[in-house]
Tab-separated table of C-alpha atoms in Angstrom:
chain	number	residue	atom	x	y	z
A	1	MET	CA	28.310	9.456	-1.059
A	2	GLN	CA	25.239	9.496	1.159
A	3	VAL	CA	25.545	7.513	4.370
A	4	PRO	CA	23.382	7.470	7.509
A	5	ALA	CA	24.523	8.951	10.783
A	6	PRO	CA	25.942	6.347	13.191
A	7	PHE	CA	23.325	4.093	14.812
A	8	GLU	CA	23.093	0.912	16.883
A	9	TYR	CA	21.646	-2.261	15.350
A	10	GLU	CA	19.403	-4.796	17.079
A	11	ARG	CA	17.803	-7.929	15.603
A	12	ALA	CA	14.425	-9.000	16.994
A	13	THR	CA	13.704	-12.715	17.342
A	14	SER	CA	9.965	-12.482	18.093
A	15	VAL	CA	7.160	-9.932	18.229
A	16	ASP	CA	7.422	-9.789	22.011
A	17	HIS	CA	11.179	-9.236	21.724
A	18	ALA	CA	10.677	-6.430	19.174
A	19	ILE	CA	8.164	-4.695	21.452
A	20	SER	CA	10.446	-5.038	24.478
A	21	LEU	CA	13.290	-3.472	22.461
A	22	LEU	CA	11.037	-0.588	21.412
A	23	GLU	CA	10.034	0.002	25.018
A	24	ARG	CA	13.613	-0.154	26.291
A	25	LEU	CA	15.246	1.921	23.545
A	26	GLY	CA	12.586	4.640	23.405
A	27	ASP	CA	11.657	7.199	20.761
A	28	GLU	CA	14.963	7.023	18.895
A	29	ALA	CA	14.385	3.397	17.810
A	30	ARG	CA	12.658	2.304	14.610
A	31	LEU	CA	11.691	-1.054	13.144
A	32	VAL	CA	13.019	-1.987	9.724
A	33	ALA	CA	11.881	-4.797	7.408
A	34	GLY	CA	12.243	-3.976	3.709
A	35	GLY	CA	13.794	-0.623	4.562
A	36	HIS	CA	13.035	0.939	1.187
A	37	SER	CA	11.645	4.092	2.787
A	38	LEU	CA	13.521	4.310	6.078
A	39	ILE	CA	17.047	3.671	4.807
A	40	PRO	CA	16.940	6.363	2.062
A	41	MET	CA	15.594	8.830	4.645
A	42	MET	CA	18.497	7.931	6.950
A	43	LYS	CA	21.002	8.373	4.123
A	44	LEU	CA	19.616	11.842	3.430
A	45	ARG	CA	19.722	12.593	7.190
A	46	LEU	CA	15.963	13.187	7.151
A	47	ALA	CA	15.739	10.522	9.849
A	48	ASN	CA	18.510	10.408	12.448
A	49	LEU	CA	18.019	7.403	14.704
A	50	GLU	CA	20.036	5.959	17.534
A	51	TYR	CA	18.725	2.425	17.076
A	52	VAL	CA	17.425	0.311	14.191
A	53	ILE	CA	15.589	-2.912	15.046
A	54	ASP	CA	15.646	-5.479	12.252
A	55	ILE	CA	12.425	-7.557	12.226
A	56	ASN	CA	13.075	-9.716	9.158
A	57	ASP	CA	13.318	-12.817	11.358
A	58	LEU	CA	9.647	-12.298	12.272
A	59	HIS	CA	8.375	-13.276	8.829
A	60	ASP	CA	7.460	-16.772	10.014
A	61	GLU	CA	5.358	-15.194	12.765
A	62	LEU	CA	3.841	-12.279	10.839
A	63	GLY	CA	4.026	-13.263	7.167
A	64	TYR	CA	0.688	-14.825	6.269
A	65	VAL	CA	-2.663	-14.480	4.483
A	66	ARG	CA	-5.413	-16.253	6.436
A	67	VAL	CA	-8.892	-16.462	4.963
A	68	GLY	CA	-11.811	-16.888	7.343
A	69	THR	CA	-15.556	-16.903	6.878
A	70	ASP	CA	-16.023	-13.234	7.733
A	71	GLU	CA	-12.578	-11.693	7.289
A	72	VAL	CA	-9.114	-12.035	5.833
A	73	ARG	CA	-6.149	-11.524	8.141
A	74	ILE	CA	-2.816	-10.427	6.706
A	75	GLY	CA	0.328	-10.401	8.814
A	76	ALA	CA	2.240	-7.133	8.822
A	77	MET	CA	5.416	-8.864	7.559
A	78	THR	CA	3.712	-10.257	4.447
A	79	ARG	CA	5.823	-9.244	1.446
A	80	HIS	CA	4.451	-7.426	-1.592
A	81	ARG	CA	5.331	-10.434	-3.737
A	82	GLU	CA	3.268	-12.712	-1.492
A	83	LEU	CA	0.277	-10.406	-1.761
A	84	LEU	CA	0.633	-10.351	-5.541
A	85	GLU	CA	0.865	-14.130	-5.788
A	86	SER	CA	-1.870	-15.021	-3.271
A	87	PRO	CA	-4.730	-16.881	-5.024
A	88	GLU	CA	-7.033	-16.184	-2.063
A	89	LEU	CA	-6.557	-12.424	-2.352
A	90	ALA	CA	-6.879	-12.567	-6.132
A	91	ALA	CA	-10.259	-14.265	-5.783
A	92	LEU	CA	-11.669	-12.123	-2.971
A	93	PHE	CA	-9.940	-8.778	-3.505
A	94	PRO	CA	-8.474	-8.383	-7.025
A	95	ILE	CA	-7.561	-4.814	-6.072
A	96	PHE	CA	-4.443	-6.232	-4.365
A	97	ALA	CA	-3.060	-7.754	-7.565
A	98	ASP	CA	-3.937	-4.585	-9.494
A	99	ALA	CA	-1.978	-2.462	-7.027
A	100	GLU	CA	0.944	-4.800	-6.448
A	101	ARG	CA	1.699	-4.995	-10.167
A	102	VAL	CA	2.423	-1.249	-10.200
A	103	ILE	CA	4.301	-0.951	-6.901
A	104	ALA	CA	7.964	-0.142	-7.498
A	105	ASP	CA	9.941	-3.063	-8.985
A	106	PRO	CA	10.635	-6.766	-8.260
A	107	VAL	CA	13.474	-5.930	-5.855
A	108	VAL	CA	11.173	-3.825	-3.680
A	109	ARG	CA	8.283	-6.273	-3.976
A	110	ASN	CA	10.490	-9.157	-2.843
A	111	ARG	CA	11.489	-7.408	0.396
A	112	GLY	CA	8.941	-4.700	1.166
A	113	THR	CA	6.022	-5.508	3.481
A	114	ILE	CA	2.431	-4.373	3.841
A	115	GLY	CA	3.132	-3.278	7.419
A	116	GLY	CA	6.038	-1.129	6.350
A	117	SER	CA	3.966	0.488	3.613
A	118	LEU	CA	1.106	1.369	5.956
A	119	CYS	CA	3.384	2.597	8.749
A	120	GLN	CA	5.266	4.892	6.376
A	121	ALA	CA	1.917	6.693	5.914
A	122	ASP	CA	3.015	8.370	2.708
A	123	PRO	CA	-0.022	10.039	1.071
A	124	SER	CA	1.131	8.616	-2.286
A	125	GLU	CA	1.449	5.035	-1.036
A	126	ASP	CA	-0.601	2.419	-2.901
A	127	LEU	CA	-1.571	-0.070	-0.189
A	128	THR	CA	-2.964	2.699	2.004
A	129	ALA	CA	-5.526	3.408	-0.717
A	130	VAL	CA	-6.182	-0.330	-1.122
A	131	CYS	CA	-6.810	-0.904	2.582
A	132	THR	CA	-8.934	2.235	2.837
A	133	THR	CA	-11.038	1.047	-0.099
A	134	LEU	CA	-11.598	-2.354	1.529
A	135	ASP	CA	-12.496	-0.840	4.928
A	136	ALA	CA	-9.604	-2.640	6.595
A	137	SER	CA	-8.665	-2.464	10.269
A	138	CYS	CA	-5.185	-2.503	11.787
A	139	VAL	CA	-4.094	-4.481	14.845
A	140	ILE	CA	-1.581	-2.626	17.015
A	141	ARG	CA	0.195	-4.611	19.710
A	142	SER	CA	2.046	-3.549	22.850
A	143	SER	CA	3.221	-5.330	25.982
A	144	SER	CA	-0.167	-4.631	27.556
A	145	GLY	CA	-2.243	-6.181	24.727
A	146	GLU	CA	-3.805	-5.407	21.367
A	147	ARG	CA	-6.112	-2.742	19.997
A	148	VAL	CA	-7.853	-2.608	16.642
A	149	VAL	CA	-8.255	0.680	14.761
A	150	SER	CA	-9.877	1.567	11.439
A	151	MET	CA	-7.832	2.915	8.561
A	152	ALA	CA	-9.411	6.323	9.189
A	153	ASP	CA	-7.997	6.290	12.721
A	154	PHE	CA	-4.732	4.538	11.848
A	155	HIS	CA	-3.456	7.345	9.628
A	156	ARG	CA	-3.445	10.552	11.627
A	157	GLY	CA	-1.808	12.571	8.864
A	158	PRO	CA	1.069	12.401	6.389
A	159	TYR	CA	3.825	10.170	7.846
A	160	GLU	CA	1.964	9.863	11.154
A	161	THR	CA	0.073	6.816	12.429
A	162	ALA	CA	-1.691	5.568	15.537
A	163	VAL	CA	1.284	3.307	16.329
A	164	GLU	CA	2.823	4.904	19.415
A	165	GLN	CA	6.149	4.411	21.148
A	166	GLY	CA	6.574	0.813	22.298
A	167	GLN	CA	3.902	-0.447	19.920
A	168	MET	CA	3.914	-2.419	16.672
A	169	LEU	CA	1.522	-3.020	13.793
A	170	THR	CA	1.061	-6.800	13.619
A	171	GLU	CA	-1.948	-7.513	11.407
A	172	ILE	CA	-4.410	-6.096	8.889
A	173	ARG	CA	-7.996	-7.377	8.915
A	174	ILE	CA	-10.335	-7.034	5.944
A	175	PRO	CA	-14.039	-7.890	6.130
A	176	VAL	CA	-15.348	-10.424	3.603
A	177	ARG	CA	-18.740	-9.504	2.176
A	178	PRO	CA	-20.716	-11.384	-0.483
A	179	GLY	CA	-21.422	-10.015	-3.935
A	180	GLY	CA	-18.380	-7.762	-4.160
A	181	SER	CA	-15.298	-7.038	-6.214
A	182	SER	CA	-12.687	-4.305	-6.512
A	183	ALA	CA	-10.129	-2.636	-8.762
A	184	TYR	CA	-7.148	-0.275	-8.662
A	185	ALA	CA	-5.753	2.121	-11.252
A	186	LYS	CA	-2.683	4.333	-11.149
A	187	VAL	CA	-1.111	6.970	-13.359
A	188	GLU	CA	2.660	7.317	-12.913
A	189	ARG	CA	5.388	9.114	-14.810
A	190	ARG	CA	7.342	5.901	-15.347
A	191	ALA	CA	7.005	2.264	-14.301
A	192	GLY	CA	7.437	1.773	-10.558
A	193	ASP	CA	7.251	5.472	-9.716
A	194	TRP	CA	5.114	7.088	-7.046
A	195	ALA	CA	1.638	7.830	-8.330
A	196	VAL	CA	0.638	11.055	-9.976
A	197	THR	CA	-2.827	9.951	-8.876
A	198	SER	CA	-4.242	6.530	-8.032
A	199	VAL	CA	-7.688	5.281	-7.108
A	200	GLY	CA	-9.070	2.111	-5.577
A	201	SER	CA	-12.741	1.153	-5.753
A	202	ALA	CA	-14.795	-1.636	-4.212
A	203	VAL	CA	-18.411	-2.397	-5.073
A	204	TRP	CA	-20.928	-4.801	-3.568
A	205	MET	CA	-24.129	-5.718	-5.414
A	206	ASP	CA	-27.451	-7.220	-4.409
A	207	GLY	CA	-28.983	-8.463	-7.640
A	208	PRO	CA	-28.936	-5.656	-10.234
A	209	LEU	CA	-28.385	-2.881	-7.670
A	210	ILE	CA	-25.318	-1.577	-5.862
A	211	SER	CA	-25.700	-2.286	-2.164
A	212	ASP	CA	-22.510	-0.467	-1.172
A	213	ALA	CA	-19.345	1.060	-2.644
A	214	ARG	CA	-16.125	2.608	-1.381
A	215	VAL	CA	-13.400	4.650	-3.056
A	216	GLY	CA	-9.884	5.400	-1.769
A	217	LEU	CA	-7.470	7.907	-3.314
A	218	ALA	CA	-3.703	8.352	-3.173
A	219	ALA	CA	-1.316	11.184	-4.083
A	220	VAL	CA	-4.021	13.866	-4.115
A	221	GLY	CA	-3.711	15.337	-0.638
A	222	PRO	CA	-3.339	14.114	2.939
A	223	ASN	CA	-4.150	10.464	3.649
A	224	THR	CA	-7.567	10.093	2.057
A	225	THR	CA	-10.116	8.029	3.947
A	226	GLY	CA	-13.182	6.523	2.306
A	227	ILE	CA	-15.366	9.142	0.651
A	228	PRO	CA	-18.850	8.863	2.244
A	229	ALA	CA	-20.519	10.990	-0.431
A	230	ILE	CA	-19.593	8.436	-3.103
A	231	SER	CA	-20.945	5.577	-1.022
A	232	GLN	CA	-24.194	7.477	-0.474
A	233	ALA	CA	-24.550	8.354	-4.156
A	234	LEU	CA	-24.120	4.747	-5.337
A	235	ARG	CA	-26.127	2.777	-2.774
A	236	GLY	CA	-29.374	1.394	-4.179
A	237	GLN	CA	-28.547	2.488	-7.723
A	238	SER	CA	-28.199	0.490	-10.907
A	239	PRO	CA	-24.683	0.675	-12.403
A	240	SER	CA	-24.413	3.088	-15.322
A	241	GLU	CA	-21.943	5.428	-16.961
A	242	GLU	CA	-23.916	8.363	-15.568
A	243	LEU	CA	-23.522	6.974	-12.046
A	244	TYR	CA	-19.775	6.443	-12.509
A	245	ALA	CA	-19.482	10.020	-13.778
A	246	ARG	CA	-21.249	11.331	-10.686
A	247	ALA	CA	-18.873	9.381	-8.458
A	248	GLY	CA	-15.899	10.730	-10.401
A	249	GLU	CA	-17.090	14.288	-9.902
A	250	ILE	CA	-17.403	13.707	-6.158
A	251	ALA	CA	-13.901	12.211	-6.008
A	252	ALA	CA	-12.425	15.227	-7.796
A	253	GLN	CA	-14.232	17.587	-5.433
A	254	SER	CA	-13.196	15.615	-2.334
A	255	CYS	CA	-9.427	15.608	-2.865
A	256	ALA	CA	-6.880	18.348	-2.248
A	257	PRO	CA	-3.947	17.920	-4.660
A	258	ILE	CA	-1.111	20.376	-5.087
A	259	SER	CA	0.814	21.302	-8.211
A	260	ASP	CA	4.312	19.806	-8.288
A	261	ASN	CA	6.749	18.177	-10.689
A	262	ARG	CA	4.302	15.303	-11.226
A	263	GLY	CA	1.485	17.491	-12.476
A	264	THR	CA	-0.821	20.395	-11.777
A	265	ALA	CA	-3.592	20.263	-9.221
A	266	ASP	CA	-6.190	20.482	-12.003
A	267	TYR	CA	-4.610	17.539	-13.828
A	268	LYS	CA	-4.637	15.433	-10.665
A	269	ARG	CA	-8.299	16.264	-10.026
A	270	HIS	CA	-9.040	15.191	-13.596
A	271	LEU	CA	-7.254	11.897	-12.945
A	272	ALA	CA	-9.155	11.363	-9.686
A	273	ASP	CA	-12.376	11.760	-11.657
A	274	GLU	CA	-11.385	9.515	-14.555
A	275	LEU	CA	-9.747	6.754	-12.484
A	276	THR	CA	-12.745	6.620	-10.138
A	277	ARG	CA	-14.986	5.983	-13.142
A	278	ARG	CA	-12.650	3.301	-14.497
A	279	THR	CA	-12.213	1.393	-11.240
A	280	LEU	CA	-15.919	1.440	-10.406
A	281	ARG	CA	-16.699	0.176	-13.905
A	282	THR	CA	-14.094	-2.594	-13.623
A	283	SER	CA	-15.355	-3.630	-10.179
A	284	VAL	CA	-18.912	-3.989	-11.477
A	285	GLU	CA	-17.730	-5.853	-14.583
A	286	ARG	CA	-15.825	-8.302	-12.373
A	287	ILE	CA	-18.924	-8.942	-10.271
A	288	GLN	CA	-21.043	-9.489	-13.367
A	289	ALA	CA	-18.414	-11.794	-14.906
A	290	GLY	CA	-18.354	-13.843	-11.708
A	291	ILE	CA	-22.133	-14.140	-11.689
A	292	ALA	CA	-22.150	-15.142	-15.365
A	293	GLY	CA	-19.474	-17.754	-14.674
A	294	ASP	CA	-21.437	-19.203	-11.747
A	295	GLN	CA	-24.600	-19.404	-13.840
A	296	SER	CA	-22.746	-21.099	-16.692
A	297	HIS	CA	-21.305	-23.638	-14.256
A	298	GLU	CA	-24.766	-24.359	-12.875
A	299	ARG	CA	-26.176	-24.917	-16.377
A	300	ASN	CA	-23.365	-27.306	-17.292
A	301	SER	CA	-23.376	-29.295	-14.075
């Protein structure tokens, strides 16, 4: 039977209390919410901690989706299930529902949080690709105040983030831009598994032309930030299968997968190419469907 090494347990009652515990207990303390990554690592003795700080009581403080004029703010304790069921996110960023439907299983989605997913910094993690695609920023809080970092700066490498000792991720901020939509696609060996390869895309259009686009990848190398070459290739262009194919080629060239029990590197590059095409196509189709729906409403009103 696998059991963790002995550790001390603390239960935080507020964000300030959690941060004060982190400062007092030092490097050997970790926060736990859903615990679906940390606890298995502790059982396997891959993580040997002296202190575990339970932050589940902070859901009332950090579990929210707040939609503003220019941005959406998501509390770090927002559960996967809440992201999946949020009508505001479904309308603005359908990529969230796409991704949440293929994350693990209902048990994990009921307890796991967006903050825990991002702080795990697993290169195969779905919401990292989602937030990268949407150009999100992360709010990191300490006793001395807050700082806001981009996703590119938040993930410093596999399993390493910009959250330092005595600090806590409290919020994710996503800019709201007109004329956009998004999509996510994932290939996995079985339902709820880590991705063989997954891709998120977001597109913004100005009339018939693409004004901007972003693509985020998962499971094909170290934490993949937005791919500037894809954005450059799509800006100012009219959507077409040829354009999607070009973006897919760039995605395949920009990733660094390895061969493992989930597939060969060549297979994963192929998936990066194909899923980039699919998600860009879906994003554009969603924009066009929204425009068609608005025009139909105007004609009937």
